[in-house]
Coordinates of C-alpha atoms in Angstrom, one line a residue:
Chain A
M96 CA 23.7 1.1 -9.8
L97 CA 21.9 2.3 -6.7
T98 CA 23.8 4.6 -4.4
L99 CA 22.3 5.1 -1.0
C100 CA 23.6 7.4 1.7
V101 CA 20.7 8.2 4.0
H102 CA 20.0 9.2 7.5
R103 CA 16.5 9.2 9.0
Q104 CA 15.4 9.3 12.7
L105 CA 12.8 6.7 13.5
A106 CA 10.8 6.2 16.7
E107 CA 13.1 3.4 18.0
F108 CA 16.4 4.0 16.3
T109 CA 18.2 5.9 13.6
L110 CA 18.3 4.5 10.1
E111 CA 21.8 5.1 8.7
I112 CA 22.6 3.5 5.4
D113 CA 25.6 4.1 3.2
V114 CA 25.8 1.4 0.5
T115 CA 26.2 1.0 -3.2
C116 CA 24.3 -1.8 -4.9
A117 CA 26.2 -2.6 -8.1
Y118 CA 24.7 -6.0 -8.8
P119 CA 21.5 -6.7 -10.8
V120 CA 19.9 -8.2 -7.8
T121 CA 20.7 -7.2 -4.2
A122 CA 18.8 -8.5 -1.3
I123 CA 18.3 -6.8 2.0
F124 CA 18.1 -9.2 4.9
G125 CA 17.1 -8.4 8.5
P126 CA 14.7 -9.2 11.3
S127 CA 11.3 -7.5 11.3
G128 CA 11.5 -3.9 12.5
C129 CA 15.1 -3.4 11.3
G130 CA 14.2 -0.6 9.0
K131 CA 13.8 -2.5 5.8
T132 CA 10.4 -1.1 4.9
T133 CA 11.4 2.4 5.8
L134 CA 14.5 2.1 3.6
L135 CA 12.3 1.1 0.6
N136 CA 9.9 4.0 1.3
L137 CA 12.9 6.4 1.3
I138 CA 14.0 5.0 -2.1
S139 CA 10.6 5.2 -3.7
G140 CA 10.0 8.7 -2.3
L141 CA 7.1 7.8 0.0
M142 CA 9.2 9.0 3.0
R143 CA 11.8 11.7 3.1
P144 CA 15.3 11.1 4.6
D145 CA 16.5 13.7 7.2
S146 CA 19.7 14.0 5.2
G147 CA 21.8 12.3 2.6
Q148 CA 21.4 11.4 -1.0
I149 CA 19.9 8.7 -3.2
S150 CA 20.8 8.1 -6.8
I151 CA 20.4 5.6 -9.5
D152 CA 23.0 5.5 -12.2
D153 CA 23.4 9.2 -13.0
T154 CA 19.9 10.3 -11.9
I155 CA 19.7 11.9 -8.5
L156 CA 16.5 11.0 -6.7
F157 CA 17.2 12.8 -3.5
H158 CA 20.0 15.2 -2.4
A159 CA 19.5 17.1 0.8
E160 CA 22.2 19.7 0.2
K161 CA 21.2 20.4 -3.4
G162 CA 17.5 20.5 -2.4
I163 CA 16.6 17.7 -4.9
D164 CA 13.7 15.6 -3.9
L165 CA 11.9 13.9 -6.8
P166 CA 8.3 13.1 -6.0
P167 CA 7.4 9.3 -6.2
E168 CA 5.8 9.7 -9.6
K169 CA 8.9 11.0 -11.1
R170 CA 11.3 8.5 -9.7
R171 CA 10.3 5.5 -11.8
I172 CA 10.9 3.0 -9.0
G173 CA 8.7 -0.1 -9.2
H174 CA 7.6 -0.7 -5.7
V175 CA 6.0 -4.1 -4.9
F176 CA 4.5 -4.0 -1.4
Q177 CA 4.1 -6.7 1.1
D178 CA 0.4 -6.5 0.8
D179 CA -0.1 -6.3 -3.0
L180 CA -2.2 -3.1 -2.7
L181 CA -4.1 -3.8 -5.9
F182 CA -6.7 -1.2 -6.7
P183 CA -10.0 -3.0 -5.7
H184 CA -12.2 -1.1 -8.1
L185 CA -10.1 -1.9 -11.2
T186 CA -9.9 -5.2 -13.1
V187 CA -6.7 -7.0 -13.4
R188 CA -6.1 -5.5 -16.8
Q189 CA -6.8 -1.9 -15.5
N190 CA -4.5 -2.5 -12.6
L191 CA -1.7 -3.7 -14.9
L192 CA -2.1 -0.7 -17.1
Y193 CA -2.5 1.9 -14.4
G194 CA 1.1 3.0 -14.4
Y195 CA 1.7 2.1 -18.0
Q196 CA -0.8 4.7 -19.1
F197 CA 1.1 7.5 -17.4
L198 CA 4.3 6.6 -19.2
A199 CA 5.3 8.4 -22.4
P200 CA 5.3 5.8 -25.3
S201 CA 9.0 6.3 -25.9
K202 CA 9.7 5.3 -22.3
R203 CA 7.7 2.1 -22.5
K204 CA 10.2 -0.8 -22.5
F205 CA 7.7 -3.7 -22.2
H206 CA 4.6 -4.5 -24.0
P207 CA 1.7 -5.4 -21.7
D208 CA 1.0 -8.7 -23.7
A209 CA 4.6 -9.8 -23.1
I210 CA 4.3 -9.2 -19.3
I211 CA 0.9 -10.8 -19.2
D212 CA 2.3 -13.9 -20.9
L213 CA 5.4 -14.0 -18.7
L214 CA 3.3 -13.9 -15.5
E215 CA 0.6 -16.1 -17.0
L216 CA -2.2 -13.6 -16.3
N217 CA -4.2 -14.2 -19.5
T218 CA -7.2 -15.9 -17.9
L219 CA -7.5 -13.3 -15.1
L220 CA -7.6 -10.0 -17.0
D221 CA -11.2 -9.2 -16.5
R222 CA -11.5 -10.2 -12.9
L223 CA -11.6 -7.8 -10.0
P224 CA -8.8 -8.3 -7.4
N225 CA -11.1 -9.7 -4.7
L226 CA -11.7 -12.8 -6.8
L227 CA -8.0 -13.6 -7.0
S228 CA -5.9 -15.9 -4.9
G229 CA -2.9 -14.5 -2.9
G230 CA -0.4 -15.7 -5.4
E231 CA -2.4 -14.3 -8.4
R232 CA -2.7 -11.0 -6.6
Q233 CA 1.1 -10.8 -6.0
R234 CA 1.7 -11.6 -9.7
V235 CA -0.6 -8.8 -10.8
A236 CA 1.2 -6.4 -8.4
L237 CA 4.5 -7.5 -9.9
G238 CA 3.2 -7.0 -13.5
R239 CA 1.8 -3.6 -12.6
A240 CA 5.2 -2.4 -11.3
I241 CA 7.1 -3.9 -14.2
L242 CA 4.9 -2.2 -16.8
T243 CA 6.0 1.2 -15.5
S244 CA 9.4 0.3 -17.0
P245 CA 11.1 1.1 -13.7
R246 CA 14.8 1.9 -13.3
L247 CA 14.7 -0.3 -10.3
L248 CA 12.3 -2.8 -8.9
I249 CA 12.1 -2.8 -5.1
M250 CA 10.2 -5.6 -3.4
D251 CA 9.1 -5.6 0.2
E252 CA 8.8 -9.2 1.3
P253 CA 6.5 -9.9 -1.6
L254 CA 6.2 -13.6 -0.7
T255 CA 5.8 -13.3 3.1
A256 CA 2.0 -13.4 3.0
L257 CA 2.0 -16.6 0.9
D258 CA 2.3 -20.2 2.0
Q259 CA 5.3 -22.3 1.0
E260 CA 3.7 -23.9 -2.0
L261 CA 2.7 -20.5 -3.5
K262 CA 6.2 -19.2 -2.7
D263 CA 7.7 -22.0 -4.7
R264 CA 5.4 -21.1 -7.6
I265 CA 6.1 -17.4 -7.6
M266 CA 9.9 -17.7 -7.4
P267 CA 10.4 -18.9 -11.0
Y268 CA 8.6 -15.7 -12.1
L269 CA 11.0 -13.6 -10.1
R270 CA 13.9 -15.4 -11.6
H271 CA 12.4 -14.7 -15.1
I272 CA 12.3 -11.0 -14.3
R273 CA 15.8 -11.0 -13.1
T274 CA 17.2 -13.0 -16.0
D275 CA 15.0 -12.0 -19.0
L276 CA 13.8 -8.4 -18.4
G277 CA 17.1 -7.0 -17.0
I278 CA 15.5 -4.8 -14.4
P279 CA 17.8 -4.3 -11.4
M280 CA 16.1 -5.5 -8.2
L281 CA 16.3 -4.7 -4.5
Y282 CA 14.7 -7.6 -2.8
V283 CA 13.8 -7.4 0.9
S284 CA 13.2 -10.5 2.9
H285 CA 13.8 -12.1 6.3
A286 CA 14.0 -15.5 4.7
I287 CA 17.5 -16.4 3.6
G288 CA 16.3 -19.4 1.6
E289 CA 14.2 -17.1 -0.5
I290 CA 17.0 -14.6 -1.1
L291 CA 19.5 -17.3 -2.2
Q292 CA 17.2 -18.3 -5.0
L293 CA 17.6 -14.9 -6.5
T294 CA 21.0 -13.6 -5.5
G295 CA 24.0 -14.1 -3.4
Q296 CA 24.5 -10.4 -2.8
V297 CA 23.1 -9.5 0.5
I298 CA 22.9 -6.4 2.7
V299 CA 22.3 -7.3 6.3
L300 CA 20.4 -4.7 8.2
N301 CA 19.7 -4.5 11.9
R302 CA 18.2 -1.7 13.9
G303 CA 18.8 0.7 11.0
Q304 CA 22.5 -0.1 10.5
V305 CA 24.2 -2.1 7.8
L306 CA 25.9 -5.0 9.6
A307 CA 27.5 -6.4 6.5
H308 CA 27.3 -6.2 2.8
G309 CA 28.6 -8.6 0.1
D310 CA 28.5 -12.2 -0.9
F311 CA 26.3 -14.2 1.5
F312 CA 28.7 -17.0 1.9
S313 CA 31.6 -14.8 2.8
I314 CA 29.6 -12.7 5.4
A315 CA 27.3 -15.3 6.9
H316 CA 29.7 -16.5 9.4
Q317 CA 30.8 -13.2 10.7
P318 CA 30.2 -13.3 14.5
K319 CA 27.8 -10.4 14.4
I320 CA 25.8 -11.8 11.5
L321 CA 25.4 -15.4 12.4
P322 CA 23.4 -14.9 15.6
L323 CA 21.0 -12.9 13.5
L324 CA 20.7 -15.6 11.0
E325 CA 20.5 -18.2 13.8
T326 CA 17.5 -16.6 15.5
H327 CA 15.7 -16.5 12.2
G328 CA 15.9 -20.2 11.5
F329 CA 19.1 -20.0 9.5
E330 CA 20.4 -23.3 8.1
N331 CA 23.9 -24.1 7.1
V332 CA 23.8 -23.7 3.3
L333 CA 26.3 -25.6 1.2
P334 CA 26.7 -25.4 -2.5
V335 CA 27.0 -29.0 -3.8
E336 CA 27.0 -30.9 -7.1
V337 CA 24.3 -33.5 -7.8
I338 CA 25.9 -36.8 -8.8
A339 CA 22.9 -39.1 -8.6
S340 CA 19.2 -38.8 -7.7
N341 CA 20.1 -39.3 -4.0
R342 CA 23.7 -38.3 -3.7
V343 CA 25.6 -35.1 -4.0
Q344 CA 29.3 -34.3 -3.8
Y345 CA 30.8 -31.7 -1.6
N346 CA 34.6 -31.1 -1.6
N347 CA 35.3 -34.7 -2.6
Q348 CA 33.0 -36.0 0.1
I349 CA 29.8 -37.7 -0.8
L350 CA 26.5 -36.8 1.0
H351 CA 23.3 -38.8 0.8
I352 CA 20.2 -36.7 0.3
P353 CA 16.5 -37.4 0.1
P354 CA 15.6 -38.4 -3.5
C355 CA 15.4 -35.3 -5.7
D356 CA 14.7 -34.7 -9.4
R357 CA 17.7 -32.6 -10.2
R358 CA 19.9 -33.8 -13.1
S359 CA 23.4 -35.0 -12.4
G360 CA 25.9 -32.3 -12.8
T361 CA 23.5 -29.6 -11.5
H362 CA 24.9 -27.4 -8.8
I363 CA 22.4 -26.8 -6.0
F364 CA 22.3 -25.6 -2.5
I365 CA 21.4 -27.9 0.4
G366 CA 20.4 -26.7 3.8
I367 CA 21.2 -28.3 7.2
R368 CA 19.9 -27.0 10.5
A369 CA 22.6 -26.4 13.2
N370 CA 20.7 -28.7 15.6
D371 CA 20.5 -31.5 13.0
I372 CA 24.3 -32.0 13.1
I373 CA 25.9 -34.5 15.5
L374 CA 29.6 -34.3 16.4
S375 CA 31.7 -37.3 16.9
R376 CA 35.4 -37.9 17.6
Q377 CA 35.7 -40.9 15.4
R378 CA 34.0 -42.1 12.3
P379 CA 31.4 -44.3 13.9
A380 CA 30.6 -47.9 13.0
G381 CA 27.2 -49.6 13.3
L382 CA 25.2 -46.4 12.9
S383 CA 22.3 -45.8 10.5
I384 CA 23.5 -42.3 9.8
R385 CA 25.0 -42.2 6.3
N386 CA 26.6 -38.8 6.1
A387 CA 29.9 -38.0 7.8
L388 CA 31.8 -34.9 7.0
S389 CA 35.2 -34.5 8.6
G390 CA 36.5 -31.1 9.6
R391 CA 38.4 -29.1 12.1
I392 CA 36.8 -27.0 14.9
L393 CA 37.3 -23.3 14.2
D394 CA 35.4 -21.8 17.1
I395 CA 33.1 -22.5 20.0
V396 CA 30.7 -19.7 20.9
E397 CA 27.6 -19.1 23.0
T398 CA 24.8 -17.0 21.5
H399 CA 21.4 -16.6 22.9
G400 CA 21.9 -19.4 25.4
R401 CA 23.0 -21.9 22.7
R402 CA 26.4 -23.4 22.2
L403 CA 27.5 -23.4 18.6
V404 CA 30.6 -25.2 17.3
Y405 CA 31.9 -24.0 14.0
I406 CA 33.6 -26.6 11.9
D407 CA 35.6 -26.0 8.8
V408 CA 34.6 -28.7 6.3
G409 CA 35.5 -26.6 3.3
K410 CA 32.8 -24.1 4.2
R411 CA 32.0 -23.4 7.8
L412 CA 29.3 -25.4 9.3
A413 CA 27.6 -24.4 12.5
A414 CA 26.5 -27.3 14.8
E415 CA 24.5 -26.9 18.0
V416 CA 25.9 -28.9 20.9
T417 CA 25.0 -29.0 24.6
P418 CA 27.6 -27.7 27.0
E419 CA 27.7 -31.2 28.6
A420 CA 28.6 -32.7 25.3
I421 CA 31.4 -30.2 24.7
E422 CA 32.8 -31.0 28.1
E423 CA 32.5 -34.8 27.7
L424 CA 34.1 -34.8 24.3
A425 CA 36.6 -32.2 25.5
L426 CA 36.1 -30.2 22.2
K427 CA 38.7 -27.6 21.6
I428 CA 39.5 -25.2 18.8
G429 CA 41.7 -27.0 16.3
D430 CA 40.4 -30.5 17.1
S431 CA 39.3 -32.8 14.3
V432 CA 35.7 -33.9 14.4
I433 CA 33.2 -35.8 12.3
C434 CA 29.9 -34.1 11.6
L435 CA 27.1 -36.7 11.3
I436 CA 24.0 -35.7 9.4
K437 CA 20.9 -37.8 8.8
T438 CA 19.9 -38.1 5.2
H439 CA 16.4 -36.8 5.9
A440 CA 17.7 -33.8 7.8
I441 CA 19.1 -32.4 4.6
R442 CA 16.8 -30.0 2.7
I443 CA 17.2 -29.6 -1.0
G444 CA 17.6 -26.0 -1.9
P445 CA 17.6 -24.0 -5.1
D446 CA 20.0 -24.2 -8.0
V447 CA 23.2 -22.4 -7.7
S448 CA 22.9 -19.6 -10.2
Chain B
M70 CA -57.9 17.8 -8.1
I71 CA -54.9 15.4 -7.9
F72 CA -52.9 17.2 -10.5
P73 CA -50.9 20.2 -9.4
T74 CA -51.6 23.7 -10.7
P75 CA -49.0 25.7 -12.7
E76 CA -48.3 27.6 -9.5
E77 CA -47.5 24.4 -7.6
Y78 CA -45.3 23.2 -10.5
T79 CA -43.3 26.4 -10.1
V80 CA -42.8 25.6 -6.4
L81 CA -41.7 22.0 -7.3
F82 CA -39.2 23.1 -9.9
L83 CA -37.8 25.8 -7.7
S84 CA -37.3 23.2 -4.9
L85 CA -35.6 20.9 -7.4
K86 CA -33.4 23.7 -8.7
V87 CA -32.4 24.8 -5.2
G88 CA -31.8 21.2 -4.1
L89 CA -29.6 20.3 -7.0
L90 CA -27.6 23.5 -7.0
C91 CA -27.1 23.2 -3.3
V92 CA -25.5 19.8 -3.9
V93 CA -23.4 21.1 -6.8
V94 CA -22.2 24.1 -4.8
S95 CA -21.4 22.1 -1.6
L96 CA -19.7 19.1 -3.3
P97 CA -16.3 20.6 -4.1
F98 CA -16.0 22.1 -0.6
A99 CA -17.2 18.9 1.1
V100 CA -14.6 16.8 -0.9
L101 CA -11.8 19.2 -0.1
L102 CA -12.6 19.6 3.6
G103 CA -13.5 15.9 3.9
W104 CA -10.0 15.0 2.6
V105 CA -8.3 17.6 4.8
L106 CA -10.2 16.3 7.9
A107 CA -9.7 12.6 7.0
R108 CA -6.0 12.7 6.0
K109 CA -4.3 15.7 7.5
N110 CA -3.3 16.5 11.1
F111 CA -2.8 20.1 12.0
R112 CA -3.3 22.5 14.8
G113 CA -6.9 23.8 15.0
K114 CA -8.3 20.7 13.3
L115 CA -10.8 20.3 16.1
I116 CA -11.9 23.9 15.7
L117 CA -12.3 23.5 11.9
D118 CA -14.3 20.3 12.5
G119 CA -16.5 22.1 15.0
L120 CA -17.1 25.1 12.7
C121 CA -18.1 22.7 9.9
H122 CA -20.6 21.0 12.1
L123 CA -22.0 24.1 13.6
P124 CA -25.0 24.5 11.2
L125 CA -26.1 21.0 12.2
V126 CA -26.6 22.0 15.9
L127 CA -27.5 25.6 15.5
P128 CA -31.2 26.4 15.1
P129 CA -31.8 27.0 11.3
V130 CA -33.3 30.4 12.1
V131 CA -30.0 31.4 13.7
V132 CA -28.1 30.3 10.5
G133 CA -30.5 32.3 8.4
Y134 CA -30.1 35.4 10.6
L135 CA -26.3 35.1 10.5
L136 CA -26.4 34.8 6.7
L137 CA -28.6 37.8 6.6
L138 CA -26.1 39.8 8.7
L139 CA -23.3 38.8 6.5
L140 CA -24.9 38.9 3.1
G141 CA -27.8 41.3 3.5
R142 CA -27.7 44.6 1.8
R143 CA -25.9 46.2 4.7
G144 CA -23.8 43.1 5.5
F145 CA -20.1 43.1 5.0
L146 CA -20.0 40.6 2.2
G147 CA -23.4 41.6 0.8
Q148 CA -22.1 45.1 0.2
I149 CA -19.0 44.0 -1.6
L150 CA -21.0 41.6 -3.8
S151 CA -23.6 44.2 -4.6
D152 CA -21.1 47.0 -5.2
W153 CA -18.5 45.0 -7.3
F154 CA -20.7 42.5 -9.1
G155 CA -24.1 43.9 -8.8
M156 CA -25.1 40.6 -7.3
Q157 CA -27.9 40.2 -4.8
I158 CA -28.0 37.2 -2.5
A159 CA -30.5 37.9 0.2
F160 CA -34.2 37.6 -0.8
T161 CA -33.3 35.8 -4.1
W162 CA -33.3 32.1 -5.1
R163 CA -29.5 32.2 -4.9
G164 CA -29.9 33.0 -1.2
A165 CA -32.2 30.0 -0.9
V166 CA -29.5 27.8 -2.5
L167 CA -26.9 29.2 -0.1
A168 CA -29.1 28.7 3.0
A169 CA -29.8 25.1 2.0
A170 CA -26.1 24.5 1.2
V171 CA -25.0 25.8 4.6
V172 CA -27.6 23.8 6.5
G173 CA -27.0 20.6 4.5
F174 CA -23.2 20.9 4.4
P175 CA -22.4 19.1 7.7
L176 CA -24.4 16.1 6.6
M177 CA -22.5 15.9 3.3
L178 CA -19.1 16.6 4.8
R179 CA -19.6 13.8 7.4
A180 CA -20.5 11.2 4.8
V181 CA -17.6 12.3 2.5
R182 CA -15.1 12.3 5.3
L183 CA -16.1 8.9 6.5
A184 CA -15.9 7.5 3.0
I185 CA -12.4 8.9 2.4
E186 CA -11.3 7.7 5.8
S187 CA -12.4 4.2 4.8
V188 CA -10.0 4.1 1.8
D189 CA -6.6 2.6 2.6
P190 CA -4.2 5.6 2.2
R191 CA -1.5 3.1 1.0
L192 CA -3.4 2.6 -2.2
E193 CA -2.9 6.2 -3.1
R194 CA 0.8 5.9 -2.3
A195 CA 1.0 2.8 -4.5
A196 CA -0.6 4.9 -7.3
R197 CA 2.1 7.6 -6.7
T198 CA 4.9 5.1 -7.2
L199 CA 3.2 4.0 -10.4
G200 CA 3.5 7.5 -11.8
A201 CA 0.3 9.2 -10.8
N202 CA 0.7 12.8 -9.5
P203 CA -1.1 13.6 -6.2
L204 CA -4.3 15.0 -7.8
R205 CA -4.5 12.1 -10.3
A206 CA -4.0 9.5 -7.5
F207 CA -6.6 11.2 -5.4
F208 CA -9.3 11.3 -8.1
S209 CA -8.6 7.9 -9.7
I210 CA -8.2 5.9 -6.5
T211 CA -9.4 7.6 -3.3
L212 CA -12.3 9.6 -4.6
R213 CA -13.3 6.8 -6.9
L214 CA -13.4 4.4 -4.0
A215 CA -15.2 6.9 -1.8
T216 CA -17.9 7.6 -4.5
P217 CA -20.7 5.6 -2.8
G218 CA -20.2 7.7 0.4
V219 CA -20.0 10.9 -1.7
L220 CA -23.4 9.9 -3.3
V221 CA -24.9 9.2 0.1
G222 CA -23.7 12.6 1.3
S223 CA -25.1 14.3 -1.7
L224 CA -28.4 12.7 -1.2
L225 CA -28.5 13.7 2.4
A226 CA -27.8 17.3 1.5
F227 CA -30.4 17.2 -1.2
A228 CA -33.0 15.8 1.1
R229 CA -32.1 18.3 3.8
S230 CA -32.5 21.1 1.3
L231 CA -35.9 19.9 0.3
G232 CA -36.9 20.2 3.9
E233 CA -35.1 23.5 4.6
F234 CA -37.4 26.0 6.2
G235 CA -36.1 28.1 9.0
A236 CA -32.9 29.4 7.5
T237 CA -34.6 30.0 4.2
I238 CA -37.5 32.0 5.5
T239 CA -35.2 34.1 7.7
F240 CA -32.6 34.8 5.0
V241 CA -34.6 35.0 1.8
S242 CA -38.2 35.3 3.0
N243 CA -41.1 33.7 1.4
I244 CA -41.4 35.2 -2.1
A245 CA -43.6 33.3 -4.6
G246 CA -41.7 32.2 -7.7
E247 CA -38.4 33.3 -6.2
T248 CA -37.8 31.7 -2.8
R249 CA -41.0 29.8 -2.1
T250 CA -39.8 26.2 -2.0
L251 CA -42.0 23.2 -1.1
P252 CA -42.0 23.6 2.7
L253 CA -42.6 27.3 2.5
A254 CA -45.4 26.8 0.1
I255 CA -47.0 24.1 2.2
F256 CA -46.7 26.4 5.2
T257 CA -48.3 29.2 3.2
Y258 CA -51.2 27.1 1.9
I259 CA -52.1 25.6 5.3
N260 CA -52.4 29.1 6.7
Q261 CA -54.9 30.0 4.0
P262 CA -58.6 29.1 4.5
D263 CA -59.0 27.2 1.3
G264 CA -55.4 26.0 0.9
E265 CA -55.7 22.4 2.2
A266 CA -56.1 20.7 -1.1
A267 CA -53.0 22.5 -2.5
A268 CA -51.1 21.7 0.6
A269 CA -52.0 18.0 0.3
R270 CA -50.8 17.9 -3.3
L271 CA -47.5 19.4 -2.3
V272 CA -47.1 17.0 0.6
L273 CA -47.7 14.1 -1.8
L274 CA -45.1 15.6 -4.2
S275 CA -42.6 15.9 -1.4
I276 CA -43.0 12.3 -0.5
I277 CA -42.6 11.2 -4.1
L278 CA -39.5 13.3 -4.5
S279 CA -37.8 12.2 -1.3
L280 CA -38.7 8.5 -2.0
G281 CA -37.4 8.8 -5.6
A282 CA -34.1 10.3 -4.4
L283 CA -33.6 7.5 -1.8
I284 CA -34.3 4.8 -4.4
A285 CA -32.1 6.4 -7.0
S286 CA -29.1 6.7 -4.6
E287 CA -29.6 3.1 -3.4
A288 CA -29.6 1.9 -7.0
I289 CA -26.5 3.9 -7.8
A290 CA -24.7 2.6 -4.7
R291 CA -25.6 -1.0 -5.7
K292 CA -24.4 -0.5 -9.2
M293 CA -21.1 0.8 -7.9
K294 CA -20.6 -2.2 -5.7
N295 CA -20.8 -4.6 -8.6

């Protein structure tokens, strides 16, 4: 369990964090420049808080009043940086063993061979980092951090520099680390889709402050959180059950989805963008749209010049509608509406874990 | 006629000894100061930088004279060294090493500093999070990556020491077998009526030595790259 209570003055704002991360994987979500990287540097000891304390389980890493400030090399925090920061003059094998060699044998929890297998690095061991692809480099960085048997693995947007295809290929390794190695993780990202593949526990950070902390689905629709998610390409995310290769079930309503290879009975997330949802008063006839979810309007708000209508369909959905449409349909809070969604506007997300 | 006489060999070996020791003596200071100037910000950094570069712009004779004032028999430090340790610097080969080291130091420092500046400081921080203490992280990452630059700096200092004349002759004079290095010997021979053949041989030796040092450093730098 990571306990953070830190205060640090930055150029643009003050970082003030007071949270406890009790879950194996906690994600920190926030726009760029919100203080995420600083927070990780405070945890790994690369920066010093102005005041406060940081502890993991019963080990105090930093305590301003007691004058405790463990240097980075004594903290045993595996820090995976956004740029992998592999040592360019060392081979993959030497990079992997760099931290491992400093560790007393009794503290070594993982065997290098096991981690090399897990991350499929066997064929790369004698290469220098400049001959690796982006995804390979990030896997080596990951292995290097894991082999120090860290108390906590902190990852600073490890996938941001990679393209989507590579992200999809690295994600299973991260899930392996979470599930098989049992290292607690703090995962920083500004991509909700990425986070939800690892955990539902999210800390939302903006300008150095914790806006919310908890289960993503229970905090995502808070008025101060949603605009933040919205401006970062947030999609409505629904947990659904696959019932056929192109159909899922959500709260007794059937949705048609693009063909996918998940087995029936699997629980997955699907994503729908707010501006891909059409609102209608009645269930329409003679339309090609296959998906119609009925619900009740919870709220109509304006954020960043966009009108968003929140509809309770079991979970809350956000739909973006023009002011004219709201007027023409005379949409009010409490009204029943039908949400129409094109099949191909639905994105297949990760498994519900 | 081509082969050097024993006397000339003495000159050659003295020059090599002075050059190599000058590099060995300067290197720790150059690495320390190079790191401080590359990575630290503090008040008076500009002054320290200026002081370090002073021997590069001062006439070597001035450097030699200042050394003599400081380390001569009556000099402040010279007296202490002589009284406490019985060590004589001025007018000995040790003084020749010191003169060459002081004059060559800015060249070495500059190369080392640039090399350290070119290493991403975040690599060292990554090493710290992996369990390396500051010294370990510096030696295994930063200094290791800066090695080609450190070698170049060492070569420059070595080459500069081979050519050192003004500071040496002022500080330690021109004593055969003790402080008479290649340039001093060449200068002596061409001032003698029959010394031209000897001077020519020493000139040839100087060229071979300098060329050898250049080729060796290039070869090392190339090997480090691969």
